Short mmCIF file of C-alpha atoms and ligand atoms in Angstrom, two decimals:
data_model
loop_
_atom_site.label_atom_id
_atom_site.label_comp_id
_atom_site.label_asym_id
_atom_site.label_seq_id
_atom_site.Cartn_x
_atom_site.Cartn_y
_atom_site.Cartn_z
CA UNK A 1 26.13 97.47 86.14
CA UNK A 2 29.48 97.28 87.94
CA UNK A 3 32.76 98.67 86.60
CA UNK A 4 34.86 96.52 84.27
CA UNK A 5 37.82 96.21 86.64
CA UNK A 6 40.05 94.45 84.13
CA UNK A 7 40.41 97.52 81.92
CA UNK A 8 43.67 99.49 82.00
CA UNK A 9 43.61 103.23 82.69
CA UNK A 10 44.27 103.88 78.98
CA UNK A 11 41.39 101.62 77.87
CA UNK A 12 39.06 103.26 80.39
CA UNK A 13 40.07 106.73 79.19
CA UNK A 14 39.44 105.78 75.54
CA UNK A 15 36.02 104.34 76.41
CA UNK A 16 35.05 107.42 78.43
CA UNK A 17 36.16 109.78 75.67
CA UNK A 18 34.22 107.83 73.03
CA UNK A 19 31.18 107.70 75.35
CA UNK A 20 31.18 111.45 75.85
CA UNK A 21 31.40 112.22 72.11
CA UNK A 22 28.87 109.50 71.27
CA UNK A 23 26.24 110.51 73.81
CA UNK A 24 26.57 114.28 73.52
CA UNK A 25 27.39 114.83 69.86
CA UNK A 26 26.59 111.70 67.81
CA UNK A 27 23.36 110.38 69.40
CA UNK A 28 21.38 113.62 68.82
CA UNK A 29 22.05 113.30 65.06
CA UNK A 30 21.26 109.59 64.71
CA UNK A 31 17.58 109.92 63.79
CA UNK A 32 18.46 112.52 61.14
CA UNK A 33 21.14 110.22 59.67
CA UNK A 34 18.65 107.34 59.63
CA UNK A 35 15.88 109.35 58.00
CA UNK A 36 17.98 111.18 55.38
CA UNK A 37 20.81 108.71 54.79
CA UNK A 38 23.18 111.69 55.10
CA UNK A 39 26.87 110.77 55.37
CA UNK A 40 28.02 111.49 58.96
CA UNK A 41 30.92 113.83 58.02
CA UNK A 42 30.78 115.88 61.22
CA UNK A 43 30.50 112.85 63.48
CA UNK A 44 33.58 111.25 61.87
CA UNK A 45 35.46 114.56 62.14
CA UNK A 46 34.75 114.65 65.87
CA UNK A 47 36.09 111.11 66.31
CA UNK A 48 39.16 112.03 64.26
CA UNK A 49 39.82 115.23 66.24
CA UNK A 50 39.95 113.18 69.43
CA UNK A 51 42.45 110.72 67.92
CA UNK A 52 39.99 107.82 67.83
CA UNK A 53 40.39 107.04 64.10
CA UNK A 54 43.94 105.76 64.57
CA UNK A 55 43.49 103.42 67.53
CA UNK A 56 44.63 100.47 65.38
CA UNK A 57 47.54 102.28 63.69
CA UNK A 58 51.10 101.79 65.04
CA UNK A 59 52.62 104.81 66.81
CA UNK A 60 55.41 105.05 64.20
CA UNK A 61 52.73 106.06 61.68
CA UNK A 62 50.85 108.52 63.86
CA UNK A 63 48.38 106.14 65.51
CA UNK A 64 47.67 105.33 69.14
CA UNK A 65 48.45 101.57 68.86
CA UNK A 66 45.86 101.15 71.60
CA UNK A 67 44.89 97.60 70.70
CA UNK A 68 41.79 95.63 69.86
CA UNK A 69 40.05 95.83 73.25
CA UNK A 70 40.41 99.62 73.32
CA UNK A 71 38.97 99.80 69.81
CA UNK A 72 36.04 97.54 70.78
CA UNK A 73 35.27 99.77 73.77
CA UNK A 74 35.15 102.84 71.51
CA UNK A 75 33.13 101.01 68.83
CA UNK A 76 30.48 99.94 71.37
CA UNK A 77 30.02 103.54 72.50
CA UNK A 78 29.71 104.90 68.95
CA UNK A 79 27.26 102.12 68.02
CA UNK A 80 25.15 102.84 71.11
CA UNK A 81 24.63 106.31 69.65
CA UNK A 82 24.48 105.65 65.88
CA UNK A 83 25.14 102.29 64.22
CA UNK A 84 25.66 103.91 60.78
CA UNK A 85 28.47 106.14 62.06
CA UNK A 86 29.89 103.11 63.87
CA UNK A 87 29.98 101.10 60.62
CA UNK A 88 32.21 103.70 58.95
CA UNK A 89 34.30 103.96 62.12
CA UNK A 90 34.80 100.15 61.98
CA UNK A 91 35.69 100.18 58.29
CA UNK A 92 38.51 102.61 59.04
CA UNK A 93 40.00 99.61 60.84
CA UNK A 94 38.97 96.99 58.30
CA UNK A 95 40.37 98.97 55.35
CA UNK A 96 43.54 99.91 57.26
CA UNK A 97 44.47 96.50 58.69
CA UNK A 98 45.75 94.98 55.40
CA UNK A 99 48.26 97.86 55.14
CA UNK A 100 49.26 97.44 58.80
CA UNK A 101 49.68 93.66 58.40
CA UNK A 102 51.14 93.30 54.92
CA UNK A 103 51.85 96.78 53.48
CA UNK A 104 55.29 97.87 52.28
CA UNK A 105 57.09 100.63 54.17
CA UNK A 106 56.17 103.07 51.37
CA UNK A 107 52.47 102.07 51.58
CA UNK A 108 52.49 102.47 55.36
CA UNK A 109 54.06 105.92 55.11
CA UNK A 110 51.66 107.00 52.37
CA UNK A 111 48.38 105.90 53.97
CA UNK A 112 48.59 105.12 57.69
CA UNK A 113 49.28 108.65 59.02
CA UNK A 114 46.31 109.97 56.99
CA UNK A 115 44.07 107.11 58.18
CA UNK A 116 45.16 107.74 61.79
CA UNK A 117 44.42 111.46 61.61
CA UNK A 118 41.12 110.89 59.82
CA UNK A 119 42.29 112.97 56.83
CA UNK A 120 41.17 110.02 54.71
CA UNK A 121 38.79 107.16 55.41
CA UNK A 122 39.43 103.60 54.23
CA UNK A 123 37.39 100.75 52.70
CA UNK A 124 37.74 96.98 52.21
CA UNK A 125 36.42 95.30 49.09
CA UNK A 126 36.26 91.49 49.07
CA UNK A 127 32.64 90.65 48.11
CA UNK A 128 31.09 90.56 44.64
CA UNK A 129 27.54 90.13 43.32
CA UNK A 130 28.14 86.40 42.78
CA UNK A 131 30.51 85.70 45.68
CA UNK A 132 30.00 86.76 49.29
CA UNK A 133 30.32 83.76 51.58
CA UNK A 134 32.31 82.00 48.86
CA UNK A 135 34.77 84.90 48.59
CA UNK A 136 37.39 82.73 46.85
CA UNK A 137 35.02 82.37 43.89
CA UNK A 138 35.50 86.01 42.88
CA UNK A 139 35.59 87.02 39.20
CA UNK A 140 37.05 90.55 39.23
CA UNK A 141 40.44 89.89 37.66
CA UNK A 142 43.86 91.49 37.31
CA UNK A 143 46.47 90.61 34.71
CA UNK A 144 50.06 91.70 35.22
CA UNK A 145 51.58 93.71 32.32
CA UNK A 146 55.12 94.85 33.19
CA UNK A 147 55.01 97.16 36.19
CA UNK A 148 51.17 97.35 36.21
CA UNK A 149 48.14 95.21 36.90
CA UNK A 150 45.25 95.70 34.46
CA UNK A 151 41.99 95.19 36.40
CA UNK A 152 38.61 94.33 34.86
CA UNK A 153 35.33 93.48 36.59
CA UNK A 154 33.17 94.69 39.45
CA UNK A 155 32.99 94.48 43.23
CA UNK A 156 29.85 94.90 45.33
CA UNK A 157 28.78 95.87 48.86
CA UNK A 158 31.71 98.15 49.59
CA UNK A 159 31.01 100.07 52.79
CA UNK A 160 32.33 103.63 52.45
CA UNK A 161 33.65 102.86 48.94
CA UNK A 162 32.24 106.16 47.64
CA UNK A 163 34.06 108.27 50.26
CA UNK A 164 37.28 106.38 50.98
CA UNK A 165 40.69 107.83 50.15
CA UNK A 166 42.06 104.30 49.86
CA UNK A 167 40.34 100.97 49.22
CA UNK A 168 41.94 97.55 49.67
CA UNK A 169 40.47 95.65 46.71
CA UNK A 170 40.84 91.88 46.39
CA UNK A 171 41.06 90.58 42.82
CA UNK A 172 41.89 87.24 41.25
CA UNK A 173 45.18 86.92 39.42
CA UNK A 174 44.53 83.21 38.80
CA UNK A 175 40.90 82.01 38.89
CA UNK A 176 41.69 78.31 38.76
CA UNK A 177 43.70 78.63 41.98
CA UNK A 178 40.68 80.13 43.84
CA UNK A 179 41.91 81.34 47.30
CA UNK A 180 45.56 80.93 46.30
CA UNK A 181 45.02 83.10 43.22
CA UNK A 182 43.77 86.18 45.07
CA UNK A 183 45.82 89.38 45.27
CA UNK A 184 45.20 92.60 47.23
CA UNK A 185 45.63 96.00 45.54
CA UNK A 186 45.31 99.52 46.94
CA UNK A 187 43.02 101.71 44.87
CA UNK A 188 42.62 105.46 45.16
CA UNK A 189 39.68 107.46 43.75
CA UNK A 190 40.37 109.16 40.44
CA UNK A 191 42.34 106.23 38.99
CA UNK A 192 41.61 105.94 35.24
CA UNK A 193 39.24 103.03 34.52
CA UNK A 194 37.89 102.96 38.08
CA UNK A 195 34.41 104.19 39.00
CA UNK A 196 31.98 103.95 41.90
CA UNK A 197 28.61 102.41 41.02
CA UNK A 198 25.21 101.93 42.61
CA UNK A 199 24.65 102.95 46.23
CA UNK A 200 22.36 100.31 47.78
CA UNK A 201 19.04 101.26 49.44
CA UNK A 202 19.07 99.33 52.70
CA UNK A 203 17.00 98.24 55.69
CA UNK A 204 19.27 100.01 58.18
CA UNK A 205 22.62 101.79 58.76
CA UNK A 206 21.34 104.42 56.34
CA UNK A 207 24.18 106.93 56.70
CA UNK A 208 26.77 104.30 55.79
CA UNK A 209 27.09 104.09 51.98
CA UNK A 210 27.30 100.59 50.45
CA UNK A 211 28.45 100.79 46.82
CA UNK A 212 29.60 98.81 43.81
CA UNK A 213 33.04 99.41 42.27
CA UNK A 214 33.73 99.01 38.54
CA UNK A 215 37.06 98.46 36.80
CA UNK A 216 37.55 98.76 33.03
CA UNK A 217 41.15 98.25 31.88
CA UNK A 218 42.15 100.01 35.06
CA UNK A 219 45.95 100.14 35.37
CA UNK A 220 47.22 99.77 38.93
CA UNK A 221 50.98 100.13 39.61
CA UNK A 222 52.59 96.96 41.00
CA UNK A 223 53.80 99.00 44.01
CA UNK A 224 50.10 99.20 45.08
CA UNK A 225 50.03 95.44 45.70
CA UNK A 226 49.65 94.52 49.38
CA UNK A 227 51.66 91.38 50.13
CA UNK A 228 52.74 88.96 47.42
CA UNK A 229 50.71 87.97 44.37
CA UNK A 230 48.36 85.13 45.45
CA UNK A 231 48.65 86.06 49.14
CA UNK A 232 45.56 88.28 49.19
CA UNK A 233 43.17 85.73 50.68
CA UNK A 234 45.48 85.22 53.67
CA UNK A 235 45.61 89.01 54.16
CA UNK A 236 41.80 89.16 53.99
CA UNK A 237 41.32 86.31 56.50
CA UNK A 238 43.86 87.78 58.96
CA UNK A 239 42.08 91.13 58.67
CA UNK A 240 38.66 89.56 59.31
CA UNK A 241 39.93 87.60 62.31
CA UNK A 242 40.99 90.93 63.84
CA UNK A 243 37.90 92.87 62.85
CA UNK A 244 35.11 90.40 63.72
CA UNK A 245 35.23 91.22 67.46
CA UNK A 246 34.70 94.86 66.49
CA UNK A 247 31.44 93.91 64.73
CA UNK A 248 30.59 92.12 67.98
CA UNK A 249 31.28 95.39 69.80
CA UNK A 250 29.00 97.26 67.40
CA UNK A 251 26.28 94.70 68.12
CA UNK A 252 26.79 95.06 71.89
CA UNK A 253 26.37 98.85 71.51
CA UNK A 254 23.09 98.41 69.62
CA UNK A 255 21.86 95.80 72.15
CA UNK A 256 22.74 98.04 75.11
CA UNK A 257 20.93 100.99 73.52
CA UNK A 258 17.82 98.81 73.02
CA UNK A 259 17.99 97.55 76.60
CA UNK A 260 18.38 101.11 77.95
CA UNK A 261 15.41 102.37 75.91
CA UNK A 262 13.19 99.44 76.95
CA UNK A 263 14.12 99.79 80.65
CA UNK A 264 13.34 103.52 80.68
CA UNK A 265 10.03 103.00 78.87
CA UNK A 266 8.95 100.15 81.16
CA UNK A 267 9.29 102.42 84.19
CA UNK A 268 7.26 105.21 82.57
CA UNK A 269 4.49 103.38 80.72
CA UNK A 270 1.44 102.52 82.79
CA UNK A 271 -1.13 99.77 82.18
CA UNK A 272 -3.66 98.28 84.59
CA UNK A 273 -2.88 101.27 86.89
CA UNK A 274 0.79 100.41 87.37
CA UNK A 275 4.08 100.80 85.48
CA UNK A 276 4.51 97.90 83.05
CA UNK A 277 7.91 97.35 84.77
CA UNK A 278 5.93 96.01 87.75
CA UNK A 279 4.81 93.00 85.69
CA UNK A 280 7.04 89.98 86.15
CA UNK A 281 6.60 89.13 82.46
CA UNK A 282 8.34 92.41 81.55
CA UNK A 283 10.94 92.10 84.33
CA UNK A 284 11.99 88.66 83.08
CA UNK A 285 12.31 89.95 79.51
CA UNK A 286 14.52 92.83 80.71
CA UNK A 287 16.60 90.47 82.86
CA UNK A 288 17.12 88.10 79.91
CA UNK A 289 18.10 91.04 77.69
CA UNK A 290 20.61 92.30 80.30
CA UNK A 291 22.16 88.83 80.71
CA UNK A 292 22.57 88.42 76.95
CA UNK A 293 24.10 91.86 76.39
CA UNK A 294 26.47 91.48 79.36
CA UNK A 295 27.55 87.99 78.25
CA UNK A 296 28.15 89.16 74.68
CA UNK A 297 30.25 92.09 75.88
CA UNK A 298 32.49 89.75 77.89
CA UNK A 299 32.90 87.39 74.94
CA UNK A 300 33.84 90.33 72.68
CA UNK A 301 36.33 91.60 75.26
CA UNK A 302 37.84 88.14 75.60
CA UNK A 303 38.37 87.77 71.83
CA UNK A 304 39.87 91.28 71.65
CA UNK A 305 42.18 90.52 74.60
CA UNK A 306 43.44 87.36 72.89
CA UNK A 307 44.30 89.45 69.84
CA UNK A 308 46.04 92.02 72.04
CA UNK A 309 48.07 89.23 73.64
CA UNK A 310 49.18 88.05 70.18
CA UNK A 311 47.93 84.46 70.40
CA UNK A 312 48.74 82.44 67.23
CA UNK A 313 45.04 82.19 66.27
CA UNK A 314 41.92 83.76 67.71
CA UNK A 315 39.75 82.62 64.76
CA UNK A 316 37.33 80.65 66.93
CA UNK A 317 36.89 83.26 69.67
CA UNK A 318 36.65 86.02 67.07
CA UNK A 319 33.81 84.21 65.26
CA UNK A 320 32.08 83.38 68.56
CA UNK A 321 32.22 87.08 69.55
CA UNK A 322 30.78 88.29 66.23
CA UNK A 323 28.10 85.60 66.04
CA UNK A 324 26.94 85.64 69.66
CA UNK A 325 26.86 89.42 70.00
CA UNK A 326 25.01 89.95 66.72
CA UNK A 327 22.40 87.24 67.43
CA UNK A 328 21.96 88.90 70.84
CA UNK A 329 21.58 92.40 69.37
CA UNK A 330 18.88 91.16 66.99
CA UNK A 331 16.96 89.37 69.76
CA UNK A 332 17.31 92.18 72.30
CA UNK A 333 16.29 94.89 69.80
CA UNK A 334 13.24 92.82 68.77
CA UNK A 335 12.30 92.37 72.45
CA UNK A 336 12.72 96.11 73.02
CA UNK A 337 10.19 96.77 70.23
CA UNK A 338 7.85 94.31 71.99
CA UNK A 339 8.23 96.06 75.36
CA UNK A 340 7.32 99.40 73.75
CA UNK A 341 4.18 97.82 72.27
CA UNK A 342 2.61 99.83 69.41
CA UNK A 343 4.97 102.74 70.02
CA UNK A 344 7.91 100.41 69.49
CA UNK A 345 6.76 99.87 65.93
CA UNK A 346 6.76 103.60 65.15
CA UNK A 347 9.48 106.13 64.38
CA UNK A 348 8.54 108.05 67.57
CA UNK A 349 11.07 105.88 69.43
CA UNK A 350 14.50 104.63 68.31
CA UNK A 351 13.93 100.93 69.04
CA UNK A 352 12.67 100.11 65.53
CA UNK A 353 15.92 101.67 64.20
CA UNK A 354 17.94 99.48 66.57
CA UNK A 355 16.09 96.43 65.24
CA UNK A 356 16.79 97.40 61.60
CA UNK A 357 20.43 98.25 62.36
CA UNK A 358 21.04 95.09 64.40
CA UNK A 359 20.19 92.86 61.41
CA UNK A 360 23.28 93.80 59.41
CA UNK A 361 25.60 92.64 62.19
CA UNK A 362 24.38 89.07 61.51
CA UNK A 363 25.23 89.42 57.81
CA UNK A 364 28.39 91.38 57.07
CA UNK A 365 31.99 90.28 57.66
CA UNK A 366 30.74 86.75 57.12
CA UNK A 367 27.15 85.72 57.82
CA UNK A 368 26.44 83.98 61.11
CA UNK A 369 26.15 80.70 59.23
CA UNK A 370 29.74 81.21 58.06
CA UNK A 371 30.82 82.08 61.64
CA UNK A 372 29.27 78.78 62.80
CA UNK A 373 31.21 76.98 60.04
CA UNK A 374 34.47 78.57 61.27
CA UNK A 375 33.67 77.61 64.87
CA UNK A 376 32.79 74.02 63.86
CA UNK A 377 35.97 73.72 61.76
CA UNK A 378 38.06 74.86 64.75
CA UNK A 379 36.24 72.39 66.98
CA UNK A 380 36.37 69.41 64.65
CA UNK A 381 39.63 69.95 62.78
CA UNK A 382 40.11 68.30 59.36
CA UNK A 383 37.54 65.51 58.92
C1 LIG B 401 25.28 96.75 54.28
C2 LIG B 401 26.37 95.82 53.83
C3 LIG B 401 27.69 96.23 53.92
C4 LIG B 401 28.71 95.38 53.48
N1 LIG B 401 30.01 95.82 53.51
C5 LIG B 401 30.98 95.08 52.92
C6 LIG B 401 32.32 95.59 52.78
O1 LIG B 401 32.64 96.71 53.22
N2 LIG B 401 33.23 94.83 52.12
C7 LIG B 401 32.92 93.61 51.61
O2 LIG B 401 33.81 92.98 51.02
N3 LIG B 401 31.68 93.09 51.74
C8 LIG B 401 30.70 93.79 52.38
N4 LIG B 401 29.42 93.29 52.49
C9 LIG B 401 29.12 91.97 51.92
C10 LIG B 401 28.82 90.92 52.98
O3 LIG B 401 30.00 90.57 53.65
C11 LIG B 401 28.13 89.75 52.26
O4 LIG B 401 26.85 90.17 51.89
C12 LIG B 401 28.07 88.51 53.14
O5 LIG B 401 29.35 87.98 53.33
C13 LIG B 401 27.15 87.44 52.54
O6 LIG B 401 27.43 87.21 51.20
P1 LIG B 401 26.23 87.16 50.12
O7 LIG B 401 25.43 88.40 50.33
O8 LIG B 401 26.82 86.93 48.80
O9 LIG B 401 25.34 85.96 50.58
P2 LIG B 401 25.54 84.42 50.11
O10 LIG B 401 26.97 84.02 50.27
O11 LIG B 401 24.91 84.24 48.79
O12 LIG B 401 24.68 83.66 51.20
C14 LIG B 401 23.26 83.54 51.12
C15 LIG B 401 22.81 82.70 52.31
O13 LIG B 401 23.38 81.40 52.24
C16 LIG B 401 24.09 81.12 53.44
N5 LIG B 401 25.27 80.31 53.13
C17 LIG B 401 26.21 80.52 52.17
N6 LIG B 401 27.16 79.56 52.21
C18 LIG B 401 26.81 78.74 53.22
C19 LIG B 401 27.39 77.55 53.78
N7 LIG B 401 28.54 77.06 53.31
N8 LIG B 401 26.75 76.95 54.81
C20 LIG B 401 25.59 77.46 55.32
N9 LIG B 401 25.01 78.57 54.84
C21 LIG B 401 25.61 79.19 53.82
C22 LIG B 401 24.47 82.49 53.99
O14 LIG B 401 24.73 82.44 55.39
C23 LIG B 401 23.22 83.30 53.64
O15 LIG B 401 22.25 83.08 54.62
C24 LIG B 401 28.39 94.10 52.96
C25 LIG B 401 27.05 93.69 52.89
C26 LIG B 401 26.05 94.54 53.30
C27 LIG B 401 24.62 94.09 53.17
#
């Protein structure tokens, strides 16, 4: 594939650095992470040592302020090697964005330099057992008492919630107001009344913990509030608009890895006294996979570039990037399993892992049905 000539020297350098770490240091550990579910401490440390954990953090707080496209380039490379490590790498962004967008100066000074250096990881907690797509229907509630919020209830599906040094937790301060009653609070581990619950057993991304959080009369100082009371939903939606292209980038990385594995196998595997790559049926599958991965990458880069250019809203392009790239990753990984035949279905080759890992990109940060709703709303306006 040709060079991406539209990248700046800085973006190219970030991609190349991430590619080197991903291919030489992270990829060799990916099967182990998948089979054991071990948390990828060393892999994250490597990314942090090279300054890649703070790509989204402003320079004033120790980050590289490299922008969304640069982050997507790095995320694709990490996901090519290990989707579980990539998920935690992405959540560093997702958990950090609310502080970047709406944090007070004190919050920025307290957390952003440590997020940028990788000293702490971050997490983002919006979903609950009864409310995922319908996030505004959340039940976990906070009541203000003087200079504290008293939080009661539970959150679910929190990626990295068991390891994060700071979690942006969305709670309701007024249930009847739904979205307008949601408030964002910063929670640190060790807070009295706060505990980490069940770690889910999942289909894929095994090294990325997905946990419940429980709050029982947990007192959170008012200075931990991000943005105004009732402004939390807006903070969450702005964060998701910025982070959805990065899920697209993760999906592109998984799709590219599946395409690479299938291409290599097709040239090696022989049937009917010739490489299976000589069959037009296989060539057309590979060509379709390449077109889909390439197209998805460009759509992800376009959404990220819009964000970097500060357009008023990139909601539609951001949802298109996430939805198209994740549907592509799922299809391409499934086709890669098909091209490897029986071997594709075994753990001898990584393509079955790519297929399991690809699935989550169609579900988290808003299912692909919800992305289609966002796209349709942008198309149709208020009916
Ligand atoms: C591994 C993993 C990691 C996650 N990490 C995080 C995290 O870090 N932070 C966080 O806050 N959340 C996280 N999530 C939660 C994730 O974002 C939700 O699971 C997702 O948004 C879907 O919500 P739900 O599971 O409640 O499904 P539901 O909302 O119950 O949806 C069920 C089905 O109905 C469809 N559906 C719902 N509403 C509509 C509609 N209006 N129109 C058409 N179809 C609809 C959905 O698309 C889906 O197919 C994670 C989930 C997983 C599995």
